[in-house]
Tab-separated table of C-alpha atoms and ligand atoms in Angstrom:
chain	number	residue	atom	x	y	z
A	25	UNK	CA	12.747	7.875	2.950
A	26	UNK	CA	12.870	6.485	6.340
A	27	UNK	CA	13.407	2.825	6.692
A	28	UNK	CA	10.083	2.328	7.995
A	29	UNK	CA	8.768	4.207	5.062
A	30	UNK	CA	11.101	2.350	2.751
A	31	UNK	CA	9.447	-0.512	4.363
A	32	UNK	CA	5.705	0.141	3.957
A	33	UNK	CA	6.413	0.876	0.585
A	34	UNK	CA	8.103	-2.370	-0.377
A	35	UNK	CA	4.921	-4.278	1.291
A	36	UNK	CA	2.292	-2.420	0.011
A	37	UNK	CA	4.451	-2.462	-3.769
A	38	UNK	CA	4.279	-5.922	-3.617
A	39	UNK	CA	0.772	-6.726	-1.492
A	40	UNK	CA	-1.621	-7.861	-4.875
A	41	UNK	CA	1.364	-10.562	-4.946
A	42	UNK	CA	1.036	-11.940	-1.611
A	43	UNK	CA	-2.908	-12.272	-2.257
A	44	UNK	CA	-2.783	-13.742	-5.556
A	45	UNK	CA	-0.239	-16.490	-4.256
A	46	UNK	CA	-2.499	-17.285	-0.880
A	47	UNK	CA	-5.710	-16.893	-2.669
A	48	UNK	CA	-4.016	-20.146	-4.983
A	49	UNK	CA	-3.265	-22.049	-1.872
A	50	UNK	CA	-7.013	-21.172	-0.461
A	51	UNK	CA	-8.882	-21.150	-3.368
A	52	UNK	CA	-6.728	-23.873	-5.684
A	53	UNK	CA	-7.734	-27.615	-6.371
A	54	UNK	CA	-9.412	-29.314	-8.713
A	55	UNK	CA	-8.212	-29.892	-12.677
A	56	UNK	CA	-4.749	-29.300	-12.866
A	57	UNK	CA	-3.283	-26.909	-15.630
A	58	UNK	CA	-1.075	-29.334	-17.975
A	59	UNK	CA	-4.175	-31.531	-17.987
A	60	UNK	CA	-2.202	-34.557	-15.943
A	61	UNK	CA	0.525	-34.452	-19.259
A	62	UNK	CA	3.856	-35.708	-18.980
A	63	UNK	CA	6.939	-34.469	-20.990
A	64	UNK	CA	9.674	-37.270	-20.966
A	65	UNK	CA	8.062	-38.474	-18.545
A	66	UNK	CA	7.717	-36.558	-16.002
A	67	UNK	CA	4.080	-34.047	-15.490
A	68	UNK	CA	4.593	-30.748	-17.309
A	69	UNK	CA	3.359	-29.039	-13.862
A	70	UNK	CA	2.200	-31.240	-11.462
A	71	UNK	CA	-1.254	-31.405	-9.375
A	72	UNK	CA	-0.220	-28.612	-7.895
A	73	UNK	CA	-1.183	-25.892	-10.313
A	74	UNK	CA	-4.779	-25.825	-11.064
A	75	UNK	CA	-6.940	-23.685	-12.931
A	76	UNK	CA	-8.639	-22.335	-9.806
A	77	UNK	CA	-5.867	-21.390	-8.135
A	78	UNK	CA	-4.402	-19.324	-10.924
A	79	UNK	CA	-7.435	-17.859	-11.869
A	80	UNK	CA	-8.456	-17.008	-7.978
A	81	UNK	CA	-5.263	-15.758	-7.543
A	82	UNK	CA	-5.308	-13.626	-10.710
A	83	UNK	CA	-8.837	-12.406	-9.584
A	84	UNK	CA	-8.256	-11.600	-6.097
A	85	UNK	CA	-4.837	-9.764	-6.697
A	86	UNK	CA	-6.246	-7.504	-8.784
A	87	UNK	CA	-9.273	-7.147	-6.903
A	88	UNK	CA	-6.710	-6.311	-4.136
A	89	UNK	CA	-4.988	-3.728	-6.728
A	90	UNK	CA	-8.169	-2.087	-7.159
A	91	UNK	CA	-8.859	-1.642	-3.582
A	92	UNK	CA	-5.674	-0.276	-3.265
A	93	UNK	CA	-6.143	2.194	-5.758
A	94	UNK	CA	-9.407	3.455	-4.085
A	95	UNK	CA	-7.897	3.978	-0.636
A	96	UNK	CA	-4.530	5.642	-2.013
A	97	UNK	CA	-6.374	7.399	-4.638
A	98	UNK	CA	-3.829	6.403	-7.503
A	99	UNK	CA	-5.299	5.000	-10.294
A	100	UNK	CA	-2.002	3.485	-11.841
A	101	UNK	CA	-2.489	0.896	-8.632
A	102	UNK	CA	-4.799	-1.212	-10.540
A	103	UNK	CA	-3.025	-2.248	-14.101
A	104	UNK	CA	-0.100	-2.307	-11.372
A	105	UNK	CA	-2.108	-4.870	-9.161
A	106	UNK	CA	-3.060	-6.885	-12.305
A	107	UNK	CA	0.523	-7.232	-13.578
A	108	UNK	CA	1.831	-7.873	-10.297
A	109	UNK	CA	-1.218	-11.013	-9.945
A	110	UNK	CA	-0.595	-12.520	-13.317
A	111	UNK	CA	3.041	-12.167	-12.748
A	112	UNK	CA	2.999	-13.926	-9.192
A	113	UNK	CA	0.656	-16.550	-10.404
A	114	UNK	CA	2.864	-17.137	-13.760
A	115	UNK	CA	6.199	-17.137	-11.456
A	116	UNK	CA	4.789	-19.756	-9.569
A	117	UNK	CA	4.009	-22.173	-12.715
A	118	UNK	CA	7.141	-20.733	-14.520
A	119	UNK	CA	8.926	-22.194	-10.990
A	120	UNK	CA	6.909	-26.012	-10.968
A	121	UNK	CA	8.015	-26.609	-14.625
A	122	UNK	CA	11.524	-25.808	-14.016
A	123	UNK	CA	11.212	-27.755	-10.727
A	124	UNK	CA	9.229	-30.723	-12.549
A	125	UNK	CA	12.692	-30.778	-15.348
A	126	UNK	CA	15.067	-30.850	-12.917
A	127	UNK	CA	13.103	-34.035	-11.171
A	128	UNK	CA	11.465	-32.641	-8.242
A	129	UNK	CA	8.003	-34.004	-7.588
A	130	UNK	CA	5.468	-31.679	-6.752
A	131	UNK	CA	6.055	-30.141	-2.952
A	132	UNK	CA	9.699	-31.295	-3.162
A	133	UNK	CA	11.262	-28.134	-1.922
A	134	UNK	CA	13.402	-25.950	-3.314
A	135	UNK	CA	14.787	-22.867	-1.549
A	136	UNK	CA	14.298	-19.699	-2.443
A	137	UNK	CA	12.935	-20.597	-5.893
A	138	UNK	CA	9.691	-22.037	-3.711
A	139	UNK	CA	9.576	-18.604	-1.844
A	140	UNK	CA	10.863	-16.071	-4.467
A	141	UNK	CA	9.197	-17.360	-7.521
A	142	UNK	CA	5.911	-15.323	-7.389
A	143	UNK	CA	7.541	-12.201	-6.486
A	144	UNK	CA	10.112	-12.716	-9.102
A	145	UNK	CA	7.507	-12.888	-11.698
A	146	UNK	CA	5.434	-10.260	-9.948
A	147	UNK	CA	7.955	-7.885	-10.255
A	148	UNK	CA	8.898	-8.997	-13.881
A	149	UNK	CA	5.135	-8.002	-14.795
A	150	UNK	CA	4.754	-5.304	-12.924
A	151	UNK	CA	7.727	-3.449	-14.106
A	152	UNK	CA	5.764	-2.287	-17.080
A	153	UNK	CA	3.980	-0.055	-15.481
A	154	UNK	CA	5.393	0.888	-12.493
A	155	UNK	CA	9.524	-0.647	-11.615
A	156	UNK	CA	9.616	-0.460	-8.047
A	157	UNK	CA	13.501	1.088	-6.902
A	158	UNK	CA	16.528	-0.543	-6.795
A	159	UNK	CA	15.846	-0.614	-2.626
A	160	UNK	CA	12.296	-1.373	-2.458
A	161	UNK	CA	13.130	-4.436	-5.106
A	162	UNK	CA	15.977	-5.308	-2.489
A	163	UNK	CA	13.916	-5.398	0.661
A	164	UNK	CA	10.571	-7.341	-0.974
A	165	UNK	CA	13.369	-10.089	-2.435
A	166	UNK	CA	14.647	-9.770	1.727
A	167	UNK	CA	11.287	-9.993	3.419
A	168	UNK	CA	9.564	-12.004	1.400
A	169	UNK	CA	11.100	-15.233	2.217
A	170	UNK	CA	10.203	-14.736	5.672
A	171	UNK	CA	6.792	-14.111	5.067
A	172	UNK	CA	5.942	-16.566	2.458
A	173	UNK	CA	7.661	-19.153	5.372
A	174	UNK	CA	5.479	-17.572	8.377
A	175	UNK	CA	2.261	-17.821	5.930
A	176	UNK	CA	2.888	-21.265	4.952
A	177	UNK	CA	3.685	-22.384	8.375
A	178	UNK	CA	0.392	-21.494	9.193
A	179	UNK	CA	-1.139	-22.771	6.620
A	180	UNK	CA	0.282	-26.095	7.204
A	181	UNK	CA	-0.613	-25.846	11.047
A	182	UNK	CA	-4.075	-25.374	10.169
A	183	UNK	CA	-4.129	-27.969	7.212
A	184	UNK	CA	-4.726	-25.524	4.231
A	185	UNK	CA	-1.380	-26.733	2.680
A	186	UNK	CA	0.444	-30.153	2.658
A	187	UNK	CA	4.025	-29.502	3.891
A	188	UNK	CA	5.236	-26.403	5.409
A	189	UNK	CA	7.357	-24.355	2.688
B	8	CTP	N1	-2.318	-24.139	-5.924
B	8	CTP	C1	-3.238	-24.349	-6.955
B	8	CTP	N2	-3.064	-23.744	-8.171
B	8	CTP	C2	-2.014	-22.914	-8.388
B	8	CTP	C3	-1.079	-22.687	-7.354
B	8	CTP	C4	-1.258	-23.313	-6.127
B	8	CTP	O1	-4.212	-25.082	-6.785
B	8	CTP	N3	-1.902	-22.327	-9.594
B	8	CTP	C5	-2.540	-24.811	-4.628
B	8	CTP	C6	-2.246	-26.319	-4.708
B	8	CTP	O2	-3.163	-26.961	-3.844
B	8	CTP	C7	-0.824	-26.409	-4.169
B	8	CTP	C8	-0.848	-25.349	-3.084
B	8	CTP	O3	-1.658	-24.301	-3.635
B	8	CTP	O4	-0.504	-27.677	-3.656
B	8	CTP	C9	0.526	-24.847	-2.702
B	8	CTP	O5	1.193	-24.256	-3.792
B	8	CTP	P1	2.720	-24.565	-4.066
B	8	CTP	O6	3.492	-24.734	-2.826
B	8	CTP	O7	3.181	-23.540	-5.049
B	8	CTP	O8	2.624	-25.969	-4.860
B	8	CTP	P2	3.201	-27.418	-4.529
B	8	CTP	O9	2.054	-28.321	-4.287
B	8	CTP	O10	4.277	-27.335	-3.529
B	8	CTP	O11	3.824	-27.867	-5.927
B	8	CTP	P3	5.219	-27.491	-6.615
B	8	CTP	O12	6.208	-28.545	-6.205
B	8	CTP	O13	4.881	-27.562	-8.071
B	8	CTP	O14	5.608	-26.105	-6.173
B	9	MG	MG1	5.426	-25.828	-2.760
């Protein structure tokens, strides 16, 4: 494969990701997932992990997935595009409880855990069904920093999100 190709196929691999992780920072709010619980005291996630945005991520991902699967007529895409939702949407609450132990209060950044986290566990999940190659997993861990950066600039420039990373 080209580059380019090598590329598209990373992106499009790891697109249901991307969605489920925006559609949380659209979509999310409200009752947050540990409940407002503490563990020696400090919260188990944090405010920032509610049930809506895990659940509208989950939803949309795979929704995403399944679209996919229509328009590339390949119907492993939508198991794939599940896994890779509940994956990105777990990575990112697997990522706030470690952050939360070490003593970082939710928003706190952390790099590369605050921009790799989702595809991490995206790619964990999604491995099941379909492990993407040793290159494609090389260029989505490359790009995705970027993008997840350029998104959430944005988002912060047009208020959806509270700080920029
Ligand atoms: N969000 C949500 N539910 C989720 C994930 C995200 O509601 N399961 C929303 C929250 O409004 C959150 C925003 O998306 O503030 C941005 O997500 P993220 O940057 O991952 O959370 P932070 O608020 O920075 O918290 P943390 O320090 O735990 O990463
Ligand atoms: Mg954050």
């Amino acid at each position: 494969m080209t580059g380019i190709n090598l590329l598209i196929t990373a992106l499009i691999y790891i697109f249901p990701a991307y969605v489920a992780n925006s559609s949380a920072v659209f979509f999310g709010g409200g009752k947050p997932i540990d409940l407002g619980k503490t563990l020696k005291g400090r919260r188990i996630l944090g405010d920032g992990k509610t049930f809506r945005g895990f659940g509208s991520g989950l939803v949309l991902g795979t929704v995403t997935g399944l679209i996919l699967s229509i328009i590339m007529k390949n119907n492993e895409l939508l198991p794939l595009g599940f896994l890779l939702s509940l994956g990105a949407v777990s990575g990112d609450l697997a990522a706030s409880f470690f952050k939360r132990r070490i003593g970082l209060e939710r928003g706190e950044p952390a790099i590369l855990l605050d921009q790799l986290d989702f595809a991490m566990g995206a790619v964990l999940l999604g491995s099941l069904v379909a492990p993407p190659e040793g290159t494609i997993f090389i260029l989505i861990v490359l790009i995705t920093p970027a993008i997840h950066l350029t998104a959430n600039g944005i988002g912060y420039l047009i208020g959806l999100k509270d700080d920029p990373w």
